PDB file of C-alpha atoms and ligand atoms in Angstrom:
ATOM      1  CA  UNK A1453     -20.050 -18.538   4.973  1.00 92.00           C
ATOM      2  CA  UNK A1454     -17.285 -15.890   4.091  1.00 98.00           C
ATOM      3  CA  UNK A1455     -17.886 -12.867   4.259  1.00 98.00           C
ATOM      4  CA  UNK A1456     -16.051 -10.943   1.204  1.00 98.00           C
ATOM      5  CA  UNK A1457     -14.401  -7.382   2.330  1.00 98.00           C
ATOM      6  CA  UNK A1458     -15.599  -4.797  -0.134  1.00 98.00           C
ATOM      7  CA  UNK A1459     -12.139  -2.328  -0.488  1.00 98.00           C
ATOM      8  CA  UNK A1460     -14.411  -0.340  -3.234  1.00 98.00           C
ATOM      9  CA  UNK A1461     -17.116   0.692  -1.433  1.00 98.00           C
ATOM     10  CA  UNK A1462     -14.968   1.133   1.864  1.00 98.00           C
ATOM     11  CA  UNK A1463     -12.456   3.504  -0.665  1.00 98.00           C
ATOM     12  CA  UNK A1464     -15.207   5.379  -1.955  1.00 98.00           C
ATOM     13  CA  UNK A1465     -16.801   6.476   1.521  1.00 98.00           C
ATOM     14  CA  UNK A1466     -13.105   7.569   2.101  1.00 98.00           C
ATOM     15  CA  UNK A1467     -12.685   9.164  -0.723  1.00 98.00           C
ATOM     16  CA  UNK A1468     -15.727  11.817   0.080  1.00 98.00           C
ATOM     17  CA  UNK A1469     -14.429  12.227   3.475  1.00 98.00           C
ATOM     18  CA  UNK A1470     -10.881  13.353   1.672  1.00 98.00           C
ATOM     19  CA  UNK A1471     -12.534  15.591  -0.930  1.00 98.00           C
ATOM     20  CA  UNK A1472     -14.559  16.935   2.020  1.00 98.00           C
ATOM     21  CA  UNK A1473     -11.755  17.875   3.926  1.00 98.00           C
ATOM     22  CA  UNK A1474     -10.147  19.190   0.920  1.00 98.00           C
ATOM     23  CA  UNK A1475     -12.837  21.336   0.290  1.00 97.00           C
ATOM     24  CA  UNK A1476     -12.737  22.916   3.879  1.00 97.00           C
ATOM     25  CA  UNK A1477      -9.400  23.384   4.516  1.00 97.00           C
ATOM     26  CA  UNK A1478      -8.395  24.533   0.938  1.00 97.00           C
ATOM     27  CA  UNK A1479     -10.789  25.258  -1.478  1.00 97.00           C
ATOM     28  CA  UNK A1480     -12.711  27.698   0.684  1.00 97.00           C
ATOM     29  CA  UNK A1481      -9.587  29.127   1.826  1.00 96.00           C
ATOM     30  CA  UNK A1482      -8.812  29.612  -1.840  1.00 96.00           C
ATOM     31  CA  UNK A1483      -5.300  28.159  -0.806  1.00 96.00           C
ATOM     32  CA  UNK A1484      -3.859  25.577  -3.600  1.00 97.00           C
ATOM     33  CA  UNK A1485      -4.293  22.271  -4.378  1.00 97.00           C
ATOM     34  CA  UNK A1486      -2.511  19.213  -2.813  1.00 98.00           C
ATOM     35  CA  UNK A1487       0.364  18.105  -5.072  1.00 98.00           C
ATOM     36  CA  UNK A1488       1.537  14.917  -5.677  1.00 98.00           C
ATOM     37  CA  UNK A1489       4.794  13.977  -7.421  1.00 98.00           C
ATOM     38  CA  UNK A1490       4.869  10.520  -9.358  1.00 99.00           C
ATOM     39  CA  UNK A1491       8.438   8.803 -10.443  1.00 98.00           C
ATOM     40  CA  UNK A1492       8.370   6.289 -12.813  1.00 98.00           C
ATOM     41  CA  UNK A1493      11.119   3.961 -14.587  1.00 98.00           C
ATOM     42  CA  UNK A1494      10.137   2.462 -17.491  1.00 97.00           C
ATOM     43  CA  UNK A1495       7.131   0.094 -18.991  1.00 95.00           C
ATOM     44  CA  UNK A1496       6.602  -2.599 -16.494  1.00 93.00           C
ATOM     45  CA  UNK A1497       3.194  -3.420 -17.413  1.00 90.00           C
ATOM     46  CA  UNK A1498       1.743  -3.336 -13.505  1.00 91.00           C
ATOM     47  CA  UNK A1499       3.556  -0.650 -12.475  1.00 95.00           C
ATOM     48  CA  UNK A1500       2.037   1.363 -15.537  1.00 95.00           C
ATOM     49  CA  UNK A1501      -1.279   0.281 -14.282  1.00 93.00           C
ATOM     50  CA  UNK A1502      -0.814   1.026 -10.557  1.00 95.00           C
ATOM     51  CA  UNK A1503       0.615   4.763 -11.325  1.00 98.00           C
ATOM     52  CA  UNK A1504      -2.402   5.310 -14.262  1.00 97.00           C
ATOM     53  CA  UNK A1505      -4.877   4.256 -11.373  1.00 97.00           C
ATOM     54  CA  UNK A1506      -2.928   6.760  -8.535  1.00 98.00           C
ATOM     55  CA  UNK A1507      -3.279   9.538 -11.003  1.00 98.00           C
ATOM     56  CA  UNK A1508      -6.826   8.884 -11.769  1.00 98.00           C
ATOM     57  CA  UNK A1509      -7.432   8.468  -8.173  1.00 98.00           C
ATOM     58  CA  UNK A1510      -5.724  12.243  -7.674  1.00 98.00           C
ATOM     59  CA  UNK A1511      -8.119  14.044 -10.147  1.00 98.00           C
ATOM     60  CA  UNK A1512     -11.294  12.281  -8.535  1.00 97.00           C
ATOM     61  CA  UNK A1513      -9.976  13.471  -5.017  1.00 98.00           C
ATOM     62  CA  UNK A1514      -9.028  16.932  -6.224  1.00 97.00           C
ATOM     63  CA  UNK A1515      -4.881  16.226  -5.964  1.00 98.00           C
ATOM     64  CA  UNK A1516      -3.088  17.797  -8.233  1.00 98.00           C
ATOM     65  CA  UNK A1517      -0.374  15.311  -9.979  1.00 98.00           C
ATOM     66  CA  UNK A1518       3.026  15.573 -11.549  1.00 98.00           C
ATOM     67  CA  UNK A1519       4.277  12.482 -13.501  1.00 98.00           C
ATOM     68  CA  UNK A1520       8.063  11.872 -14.677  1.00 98.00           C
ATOM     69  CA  UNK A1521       8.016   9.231 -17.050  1.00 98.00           C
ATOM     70  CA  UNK A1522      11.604   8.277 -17.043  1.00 98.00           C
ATOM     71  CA  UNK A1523      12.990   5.269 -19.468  1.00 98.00           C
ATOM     72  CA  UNK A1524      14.008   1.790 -18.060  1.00 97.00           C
ATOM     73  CA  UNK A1525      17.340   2.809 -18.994  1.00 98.00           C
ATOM     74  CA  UNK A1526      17.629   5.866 -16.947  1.00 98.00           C
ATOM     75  CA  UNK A1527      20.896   6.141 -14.605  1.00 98.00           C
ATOM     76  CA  UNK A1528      20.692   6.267 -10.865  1.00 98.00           C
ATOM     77  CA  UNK A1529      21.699  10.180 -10.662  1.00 98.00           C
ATOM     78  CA  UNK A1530      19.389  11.144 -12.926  1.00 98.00           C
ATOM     79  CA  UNK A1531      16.748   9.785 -11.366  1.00 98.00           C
ATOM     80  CA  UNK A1532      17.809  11.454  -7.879  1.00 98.00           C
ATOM     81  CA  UNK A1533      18.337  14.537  -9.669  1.00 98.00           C
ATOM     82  CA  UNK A1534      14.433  14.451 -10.738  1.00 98.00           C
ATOM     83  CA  UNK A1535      13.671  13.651  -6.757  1.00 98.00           C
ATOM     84  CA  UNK A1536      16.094  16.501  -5.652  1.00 98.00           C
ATOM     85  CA  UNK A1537      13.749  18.828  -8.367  1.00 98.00           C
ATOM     86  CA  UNK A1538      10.809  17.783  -6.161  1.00 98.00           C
ATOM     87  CA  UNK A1539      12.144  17.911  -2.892  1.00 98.00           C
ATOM     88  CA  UNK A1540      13.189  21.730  -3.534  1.00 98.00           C
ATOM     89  CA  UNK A1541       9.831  22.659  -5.253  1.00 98.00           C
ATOM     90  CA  UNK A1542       7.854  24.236  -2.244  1.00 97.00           C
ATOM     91  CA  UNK A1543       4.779  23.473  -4.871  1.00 97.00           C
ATOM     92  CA  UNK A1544       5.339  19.552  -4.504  1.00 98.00           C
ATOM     93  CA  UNK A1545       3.960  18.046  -1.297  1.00 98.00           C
ATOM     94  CA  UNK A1546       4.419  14.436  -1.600  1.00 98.00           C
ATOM     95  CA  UNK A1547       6.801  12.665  -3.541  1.00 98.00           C
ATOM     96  CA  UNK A1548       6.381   8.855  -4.906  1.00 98.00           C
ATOM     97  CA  UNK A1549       8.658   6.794  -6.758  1.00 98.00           C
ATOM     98  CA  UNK A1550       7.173   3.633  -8.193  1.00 98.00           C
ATOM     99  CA  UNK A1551       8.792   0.147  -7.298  1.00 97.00           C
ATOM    100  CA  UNK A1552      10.262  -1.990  -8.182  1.00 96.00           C
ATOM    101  CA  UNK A1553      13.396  -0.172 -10.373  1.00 98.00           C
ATOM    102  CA  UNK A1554      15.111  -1.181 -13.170  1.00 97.00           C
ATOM    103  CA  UNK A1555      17.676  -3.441 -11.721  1.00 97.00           C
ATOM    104  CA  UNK A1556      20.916  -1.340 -12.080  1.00 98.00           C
ATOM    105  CA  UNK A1557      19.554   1.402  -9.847  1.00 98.00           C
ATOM    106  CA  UNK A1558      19.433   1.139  -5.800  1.00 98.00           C
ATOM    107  CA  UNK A1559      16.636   1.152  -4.481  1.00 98.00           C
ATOM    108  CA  UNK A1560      18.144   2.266  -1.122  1.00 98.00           C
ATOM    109  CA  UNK A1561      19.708   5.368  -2.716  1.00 98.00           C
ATOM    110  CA  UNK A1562      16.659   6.327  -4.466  1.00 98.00           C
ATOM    111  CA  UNK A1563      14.366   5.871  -1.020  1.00 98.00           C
ATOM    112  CA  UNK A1564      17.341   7.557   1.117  1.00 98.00           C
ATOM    113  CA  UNK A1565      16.866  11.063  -1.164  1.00 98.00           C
ATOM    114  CA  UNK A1566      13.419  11.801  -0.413  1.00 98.00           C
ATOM    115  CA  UNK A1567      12.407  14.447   1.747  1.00 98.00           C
ATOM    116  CA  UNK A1568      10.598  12.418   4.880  1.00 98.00           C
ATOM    117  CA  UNK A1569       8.524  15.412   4.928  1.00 98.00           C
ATOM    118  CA  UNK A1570       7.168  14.411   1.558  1.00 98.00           C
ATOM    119  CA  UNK A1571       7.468  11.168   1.837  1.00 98.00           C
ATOM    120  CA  UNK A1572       3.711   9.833   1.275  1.00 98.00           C
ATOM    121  CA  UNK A1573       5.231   5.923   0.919  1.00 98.00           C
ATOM    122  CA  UNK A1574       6.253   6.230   4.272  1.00 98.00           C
ATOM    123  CA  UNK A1575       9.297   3.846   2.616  1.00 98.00           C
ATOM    124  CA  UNK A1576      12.196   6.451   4.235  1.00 98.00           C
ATOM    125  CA  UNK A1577      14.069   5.136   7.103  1.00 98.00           C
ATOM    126  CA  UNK A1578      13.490   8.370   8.844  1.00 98.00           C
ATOM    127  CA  UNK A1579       9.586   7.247   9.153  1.00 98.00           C
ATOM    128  CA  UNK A1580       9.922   3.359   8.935  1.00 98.00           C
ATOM    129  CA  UNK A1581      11.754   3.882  11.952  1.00 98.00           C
ATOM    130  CA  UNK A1582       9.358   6.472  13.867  1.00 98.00           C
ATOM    131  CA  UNK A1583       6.474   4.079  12.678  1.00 98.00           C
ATOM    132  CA  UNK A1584       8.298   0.900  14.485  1.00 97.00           C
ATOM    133  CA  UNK A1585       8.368   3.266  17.486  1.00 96.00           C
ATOM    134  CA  UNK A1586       5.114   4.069  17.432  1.00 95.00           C
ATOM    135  CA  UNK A1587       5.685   7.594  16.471  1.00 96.00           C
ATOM    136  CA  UNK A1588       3.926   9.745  14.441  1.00 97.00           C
ATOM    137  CA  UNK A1589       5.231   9.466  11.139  1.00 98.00           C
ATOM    138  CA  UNK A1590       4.457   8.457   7.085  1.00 98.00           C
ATOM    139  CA  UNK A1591       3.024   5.133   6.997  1.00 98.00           C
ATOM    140  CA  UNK A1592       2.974   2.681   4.216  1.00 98.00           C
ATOM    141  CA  UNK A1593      -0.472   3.022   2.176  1.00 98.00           C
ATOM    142  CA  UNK A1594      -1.316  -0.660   2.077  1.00 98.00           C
ATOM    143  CA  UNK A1595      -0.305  -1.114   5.284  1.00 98.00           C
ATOM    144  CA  UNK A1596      -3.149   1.700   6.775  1.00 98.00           C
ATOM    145  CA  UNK A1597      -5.200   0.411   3.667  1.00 98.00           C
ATOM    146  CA  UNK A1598      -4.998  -3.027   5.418  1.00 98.00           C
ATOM    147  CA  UNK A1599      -5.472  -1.571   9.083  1.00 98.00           C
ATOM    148  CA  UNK A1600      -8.471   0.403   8.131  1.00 98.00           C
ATOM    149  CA  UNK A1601     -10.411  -2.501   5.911  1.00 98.00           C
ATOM    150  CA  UNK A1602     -10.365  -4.451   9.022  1.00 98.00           C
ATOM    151  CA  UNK A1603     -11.069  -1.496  11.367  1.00 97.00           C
ATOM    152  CA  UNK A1604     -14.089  -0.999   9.832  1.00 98.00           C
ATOM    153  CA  UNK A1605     -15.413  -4.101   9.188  1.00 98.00           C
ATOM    154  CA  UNK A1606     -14.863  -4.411  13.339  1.00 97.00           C
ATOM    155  CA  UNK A1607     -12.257  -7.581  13.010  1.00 98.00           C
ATOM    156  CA  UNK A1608     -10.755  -8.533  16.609  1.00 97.00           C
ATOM    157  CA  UNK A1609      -7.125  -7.883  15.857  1.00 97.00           C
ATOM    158  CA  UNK A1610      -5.983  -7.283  19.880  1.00 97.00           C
ATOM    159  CA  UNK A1611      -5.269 -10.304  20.792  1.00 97.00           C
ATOM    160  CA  UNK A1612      -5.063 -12.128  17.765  1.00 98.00           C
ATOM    161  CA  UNK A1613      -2.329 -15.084  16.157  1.00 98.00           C
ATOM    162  CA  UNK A1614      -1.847 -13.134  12.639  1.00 98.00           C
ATOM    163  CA  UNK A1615       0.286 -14.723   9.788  1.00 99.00           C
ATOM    164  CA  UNK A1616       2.023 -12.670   7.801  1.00 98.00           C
ATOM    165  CA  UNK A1617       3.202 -13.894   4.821  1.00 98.00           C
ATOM    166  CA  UNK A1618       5.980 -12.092   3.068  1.00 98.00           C
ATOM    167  CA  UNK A1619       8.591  -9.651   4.230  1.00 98.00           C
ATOM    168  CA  UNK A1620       8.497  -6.696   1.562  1.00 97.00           C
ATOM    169  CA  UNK A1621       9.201  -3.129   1.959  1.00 96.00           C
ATOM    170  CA  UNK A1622       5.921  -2.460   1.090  1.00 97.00           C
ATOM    171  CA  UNK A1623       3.764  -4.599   2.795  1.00 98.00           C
ATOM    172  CA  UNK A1624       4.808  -7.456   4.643  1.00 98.00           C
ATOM    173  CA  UNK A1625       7.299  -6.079   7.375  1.00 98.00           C
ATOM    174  CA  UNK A1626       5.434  -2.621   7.872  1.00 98.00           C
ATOM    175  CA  UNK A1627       1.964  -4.232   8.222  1.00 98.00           C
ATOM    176  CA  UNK A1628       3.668  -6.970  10.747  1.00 98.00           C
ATOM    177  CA  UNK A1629       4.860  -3.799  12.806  1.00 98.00           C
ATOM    178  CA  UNK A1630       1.669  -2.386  13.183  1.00 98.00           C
ATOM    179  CA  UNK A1631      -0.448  -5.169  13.893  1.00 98.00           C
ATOM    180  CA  UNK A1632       2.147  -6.240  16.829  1.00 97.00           C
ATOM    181  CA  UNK A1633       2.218  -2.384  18.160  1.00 97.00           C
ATOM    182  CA  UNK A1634       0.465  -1.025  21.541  1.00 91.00           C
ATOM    183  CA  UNK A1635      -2.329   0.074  19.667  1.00 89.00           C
ATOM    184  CA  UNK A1636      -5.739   0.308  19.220  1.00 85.00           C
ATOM    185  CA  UNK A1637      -5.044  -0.912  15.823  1.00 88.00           C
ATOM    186  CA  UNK A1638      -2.454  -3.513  17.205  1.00 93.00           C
ATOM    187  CA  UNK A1639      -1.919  -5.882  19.669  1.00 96.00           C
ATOM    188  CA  UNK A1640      -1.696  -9.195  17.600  1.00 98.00           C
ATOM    189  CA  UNK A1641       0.434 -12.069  17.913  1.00 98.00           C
ATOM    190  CA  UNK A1642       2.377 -11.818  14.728  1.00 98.00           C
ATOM    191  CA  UNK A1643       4.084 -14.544  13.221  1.00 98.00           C
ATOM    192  CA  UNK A1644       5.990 -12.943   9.809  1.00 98.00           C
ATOM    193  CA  UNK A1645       6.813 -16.104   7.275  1.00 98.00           C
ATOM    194  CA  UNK A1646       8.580 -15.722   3.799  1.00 96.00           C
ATOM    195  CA  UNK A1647      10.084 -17.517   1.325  1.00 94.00           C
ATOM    196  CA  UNK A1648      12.670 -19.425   3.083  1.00 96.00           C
ATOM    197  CA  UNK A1649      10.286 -20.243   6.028  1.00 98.00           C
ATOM    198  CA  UNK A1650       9.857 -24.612   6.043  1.00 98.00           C
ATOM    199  CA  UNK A1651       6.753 -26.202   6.771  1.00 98.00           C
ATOM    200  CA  UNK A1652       4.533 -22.608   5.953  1.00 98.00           C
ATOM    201  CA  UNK A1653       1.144 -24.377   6.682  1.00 98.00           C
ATOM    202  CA  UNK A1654       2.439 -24.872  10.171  1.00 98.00           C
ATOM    203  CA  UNK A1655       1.929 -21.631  11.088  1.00 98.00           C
ATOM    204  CA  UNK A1656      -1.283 -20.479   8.232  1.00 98.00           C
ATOM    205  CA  UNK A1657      -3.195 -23.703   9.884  1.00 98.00           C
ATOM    206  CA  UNK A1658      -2.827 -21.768  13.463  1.00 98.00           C
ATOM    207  CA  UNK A1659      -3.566 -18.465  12.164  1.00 98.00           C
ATOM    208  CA  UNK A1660      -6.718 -16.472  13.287  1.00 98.00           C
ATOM    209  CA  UNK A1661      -5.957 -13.945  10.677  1.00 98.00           C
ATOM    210  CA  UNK A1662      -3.548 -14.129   7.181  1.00 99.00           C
ATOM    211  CA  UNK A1663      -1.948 -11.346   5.352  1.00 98.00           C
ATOM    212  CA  UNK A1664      -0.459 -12.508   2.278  1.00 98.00           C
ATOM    213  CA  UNK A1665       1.756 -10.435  -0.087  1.00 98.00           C
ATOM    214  CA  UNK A1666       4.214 -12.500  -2.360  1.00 98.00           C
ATOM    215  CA  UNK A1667       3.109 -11.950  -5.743  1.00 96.00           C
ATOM    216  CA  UNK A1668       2.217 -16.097  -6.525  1.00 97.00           C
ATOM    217  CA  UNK A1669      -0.807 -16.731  -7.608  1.00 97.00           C
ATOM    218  CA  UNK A1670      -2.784 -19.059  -6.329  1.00 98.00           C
ATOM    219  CA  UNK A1671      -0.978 -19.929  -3.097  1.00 98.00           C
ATOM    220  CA  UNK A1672      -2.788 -20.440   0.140  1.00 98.00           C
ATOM    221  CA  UNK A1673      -5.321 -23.271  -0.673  1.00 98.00           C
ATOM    222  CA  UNK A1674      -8.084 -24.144   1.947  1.00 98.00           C
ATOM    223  CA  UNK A1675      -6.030 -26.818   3.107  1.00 98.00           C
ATOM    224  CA  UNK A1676      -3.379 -24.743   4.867  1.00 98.00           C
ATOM    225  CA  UNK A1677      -5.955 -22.659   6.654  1.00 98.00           C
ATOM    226  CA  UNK A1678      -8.231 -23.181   9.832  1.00 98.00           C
ATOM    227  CA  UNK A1679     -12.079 -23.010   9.088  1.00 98.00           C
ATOM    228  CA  UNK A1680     -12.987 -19.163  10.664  1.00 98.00           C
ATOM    229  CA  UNK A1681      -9.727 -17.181   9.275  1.00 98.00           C
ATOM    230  CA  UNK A1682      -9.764 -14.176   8.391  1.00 99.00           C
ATOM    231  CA  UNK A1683      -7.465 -13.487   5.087  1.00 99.00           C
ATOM    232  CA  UNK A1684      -6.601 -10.656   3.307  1.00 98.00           C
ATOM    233  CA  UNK A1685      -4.871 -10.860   0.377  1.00 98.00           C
ATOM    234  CA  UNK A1686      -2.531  -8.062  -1.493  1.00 98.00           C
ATOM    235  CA  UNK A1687      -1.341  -9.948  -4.533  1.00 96.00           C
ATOM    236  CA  UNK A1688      -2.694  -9.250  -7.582  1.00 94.00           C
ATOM    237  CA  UNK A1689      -0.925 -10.669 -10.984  1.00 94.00           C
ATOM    238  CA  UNK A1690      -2.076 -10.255 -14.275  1.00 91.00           C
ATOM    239  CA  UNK A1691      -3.007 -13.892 -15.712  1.00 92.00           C
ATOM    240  CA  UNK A1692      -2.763 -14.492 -19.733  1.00 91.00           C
ATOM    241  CA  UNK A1693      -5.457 -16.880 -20.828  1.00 91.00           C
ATOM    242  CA  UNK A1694      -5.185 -16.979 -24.668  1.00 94.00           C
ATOM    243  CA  UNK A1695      -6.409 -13.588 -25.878  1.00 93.00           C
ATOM    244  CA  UNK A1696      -8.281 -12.790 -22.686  1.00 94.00           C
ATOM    245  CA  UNK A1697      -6.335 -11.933 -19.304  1.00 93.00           C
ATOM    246  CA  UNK A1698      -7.609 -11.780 -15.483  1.00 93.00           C
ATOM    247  CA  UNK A1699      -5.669 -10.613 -12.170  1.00 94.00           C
ATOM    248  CA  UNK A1700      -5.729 -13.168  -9.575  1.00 96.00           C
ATOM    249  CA  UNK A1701      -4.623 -12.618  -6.031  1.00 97.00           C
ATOM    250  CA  UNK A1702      -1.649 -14.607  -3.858  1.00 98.00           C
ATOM    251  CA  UNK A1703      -5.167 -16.679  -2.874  1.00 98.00           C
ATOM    252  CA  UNK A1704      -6.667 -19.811  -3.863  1.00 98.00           C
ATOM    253  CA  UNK A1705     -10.372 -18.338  -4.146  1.00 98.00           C
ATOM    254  CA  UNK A1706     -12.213 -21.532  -4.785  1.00 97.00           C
ATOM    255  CA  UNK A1707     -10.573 -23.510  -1.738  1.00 98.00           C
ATOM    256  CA  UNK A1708     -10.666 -20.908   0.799  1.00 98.00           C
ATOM    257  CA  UNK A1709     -13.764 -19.458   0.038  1.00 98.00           C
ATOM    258  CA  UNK A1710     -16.404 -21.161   2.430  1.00 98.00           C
ATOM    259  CA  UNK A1711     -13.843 -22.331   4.829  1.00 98.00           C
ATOM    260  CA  UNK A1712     -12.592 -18.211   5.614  1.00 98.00           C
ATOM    261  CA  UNK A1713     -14.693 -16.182   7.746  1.00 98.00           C
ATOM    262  CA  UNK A1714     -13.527 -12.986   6.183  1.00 98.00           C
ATOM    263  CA  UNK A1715     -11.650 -12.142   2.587  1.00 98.00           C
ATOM    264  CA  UNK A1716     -10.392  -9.530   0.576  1.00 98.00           C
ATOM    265  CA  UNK A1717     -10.966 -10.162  -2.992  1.00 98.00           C
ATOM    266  CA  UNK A1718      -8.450  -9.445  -5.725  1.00 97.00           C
ATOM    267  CA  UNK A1719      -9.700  -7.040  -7.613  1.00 97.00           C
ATOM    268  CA  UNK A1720     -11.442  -4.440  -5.902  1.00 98.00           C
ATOM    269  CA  UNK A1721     -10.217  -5.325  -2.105  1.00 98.00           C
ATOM    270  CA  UNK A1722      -6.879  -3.420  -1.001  1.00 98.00           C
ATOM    271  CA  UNK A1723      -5.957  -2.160  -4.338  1.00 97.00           C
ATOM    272  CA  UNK A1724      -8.404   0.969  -3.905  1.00 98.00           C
ATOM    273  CA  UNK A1725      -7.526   0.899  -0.110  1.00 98.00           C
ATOM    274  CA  UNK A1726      -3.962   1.345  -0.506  1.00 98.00           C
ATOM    275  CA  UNK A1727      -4.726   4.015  -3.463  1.00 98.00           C
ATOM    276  CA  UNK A1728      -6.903   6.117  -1.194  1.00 98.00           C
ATOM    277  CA  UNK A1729      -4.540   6.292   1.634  1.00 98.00           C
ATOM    278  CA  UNK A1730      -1.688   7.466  -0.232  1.00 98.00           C
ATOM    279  CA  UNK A1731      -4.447   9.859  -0.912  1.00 98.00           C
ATOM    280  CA  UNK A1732      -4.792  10.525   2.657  1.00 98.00           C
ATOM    281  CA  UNK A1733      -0.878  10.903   3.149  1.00 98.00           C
ATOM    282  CA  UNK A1734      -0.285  13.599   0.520  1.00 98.00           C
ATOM    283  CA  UNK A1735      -3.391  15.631   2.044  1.00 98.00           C
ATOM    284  CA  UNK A1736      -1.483  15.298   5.617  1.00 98.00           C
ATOM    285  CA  UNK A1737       1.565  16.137   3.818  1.00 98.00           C
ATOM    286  CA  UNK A1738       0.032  19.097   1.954  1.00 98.00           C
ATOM    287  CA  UNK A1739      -1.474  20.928   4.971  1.00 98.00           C
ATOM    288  CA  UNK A1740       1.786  20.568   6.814  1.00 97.00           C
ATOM    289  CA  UNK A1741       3.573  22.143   3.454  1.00 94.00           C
ATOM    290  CA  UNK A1742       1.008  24.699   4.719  1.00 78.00           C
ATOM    291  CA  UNK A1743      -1.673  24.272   1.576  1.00 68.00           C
TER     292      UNK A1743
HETATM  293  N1  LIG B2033       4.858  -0.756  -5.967  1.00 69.58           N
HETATM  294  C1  LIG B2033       3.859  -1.556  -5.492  1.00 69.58           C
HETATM  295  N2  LIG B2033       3.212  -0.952  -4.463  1.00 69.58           N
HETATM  296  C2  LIG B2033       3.813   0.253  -4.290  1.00 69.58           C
HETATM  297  C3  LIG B2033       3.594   1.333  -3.378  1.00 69.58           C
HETATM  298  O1  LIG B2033       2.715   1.307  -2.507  1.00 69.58           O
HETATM  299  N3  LIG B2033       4.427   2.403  -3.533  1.00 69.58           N
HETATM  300  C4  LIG B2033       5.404   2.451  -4.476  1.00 69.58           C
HETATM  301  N4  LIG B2033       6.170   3.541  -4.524  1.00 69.58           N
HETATM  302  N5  LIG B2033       5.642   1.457  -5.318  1.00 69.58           N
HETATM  303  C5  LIG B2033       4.838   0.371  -5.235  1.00 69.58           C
END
């Protein structure tokens, strides 16, 4: 039997805690509104769908949210003069820029200019590095999205082998951080595989737990996992089937389902996790901004 991890329903219990809080701490207080700051660079169709979703998810909450819809071919200065706008405006608490960029701009420049104070990602060296520490600091939102899912669903992670399969900014080498940290939240055995690692199913056939973020559809297949896995699984691409289309996650539903104990579906497991705890970081950001 496998047990399918329900990132909806977990988001929307969230989500009233958030508005609750909101409601306490700032409504009542007739103090302002948490404000969010979106950056975007052109049409890339997913990114376009990720930031609509974040904004939507902002006016459920009660976030306010600023988008700057810049074109693909924007230059890099113009772009940090937009984040330089929002790290001066006292109004602005957190501050996002959607990734991946056009090609000709650096990403490292672009992550390097935002406040750390407002920066929700938690992408900044300044709290990537207090979060390898074990500091208090920004943490990525899919990361905690992928944390909390299997908090609260009461997952064994102490002790655990986890497989972590990709090495992105985003997800792969903050959530193996976390899950190898002296933490309540921590204390796996993390093994952290990408593209150039040989013989993968060596390790995802040994793995009591899999975290999979690449972006190809499809591929972990039952027969590179152990029967009583746990997997969670962040990809999510948009398939084109004649004049229909789907999104379909990094896993091979059919062949793992039955065989894995526990598993995030694609849609509607961490995509609303990760959303709600960037939720989470701007309201932690805001109150420190004194909201
Ligand atoms: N692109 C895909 N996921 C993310 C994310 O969590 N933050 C940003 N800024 N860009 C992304």
């Amino acid at each position: 039997m496998t047990q399918l991890l329900n990132g909806n329903q977990l988001a929307t219990e969230i989500r009233k805690e958030i508005s609750k809080e909101i409601d306490q701490k700032i409504r009542k207080k007739k103090k302002r509104l948490p404000h969010l700051g979106i950056i975007l660079s052109g049409n890339n169709s997913s990114s376009l769908t990720y930031v609509n979703r974040k904004i939507q998810e902002c006016k459920d909450i009660g976030i306010k949210s600023t988008l700057i819809h810049l074109p693909k071919w924007i230059l890099e200065h113009e772009i940090l003069e937009e984040i330089k706008k929002m790290n001066e405006n006292p109004l602005i608490d957190g501050i996002i820029v959607q990734l991946p960029l056009p090609k000709h701009i650096n990403e490292e420049n672009i992550i390097l200019s935002i406040n750390p104070k407002k920066d929700v990602d938690g992408f900044h060296p300044e709290n990537f590095g207090k979060m390898s520490l074990n500091m208090n600091a920004f943490f990525p939102a899919t990361a905690l999205g992928i944390l909390t899912i299997l908090e609260k669903n009461q997952i064994k992670i102490y002790g655990k082998h986890t497989v972590v399969i990709g090495r992105s900014r985003i997800v792969g080498r903050p959530i193996s951080i976390l899950l190898s940290s002296r933490k309540n939240t921590g204390n796996s055995t993390v093994t952290l595989t990408h593209s150039r690692t040989s013989n993968i199913e060596y390790y995802t056939k040994q793995a009591d737990i899999i975290i999979i973020a690449i972006g190809v559809p499809g591929f972990l297949k039952g027969e590179m996992i152990k029967k009583g896995v746990v997997i969670v699984d962040v990809g999510i691409t948009r398939i084109q089937d004649g004049n229909k289309s789907f999104l379909k996650g990094d896993v091979d539903f059919n062949s793992v389902y039955g065989k894995a104990s526990y598993l995030t579906p694609v849609p509607g497991g961490i995509g609303p996790m990760t959303r709600i705890m960037l939720m989470k970081n701007t309201l932690i950001a805001a109150l420190k901004n004194n909201c």
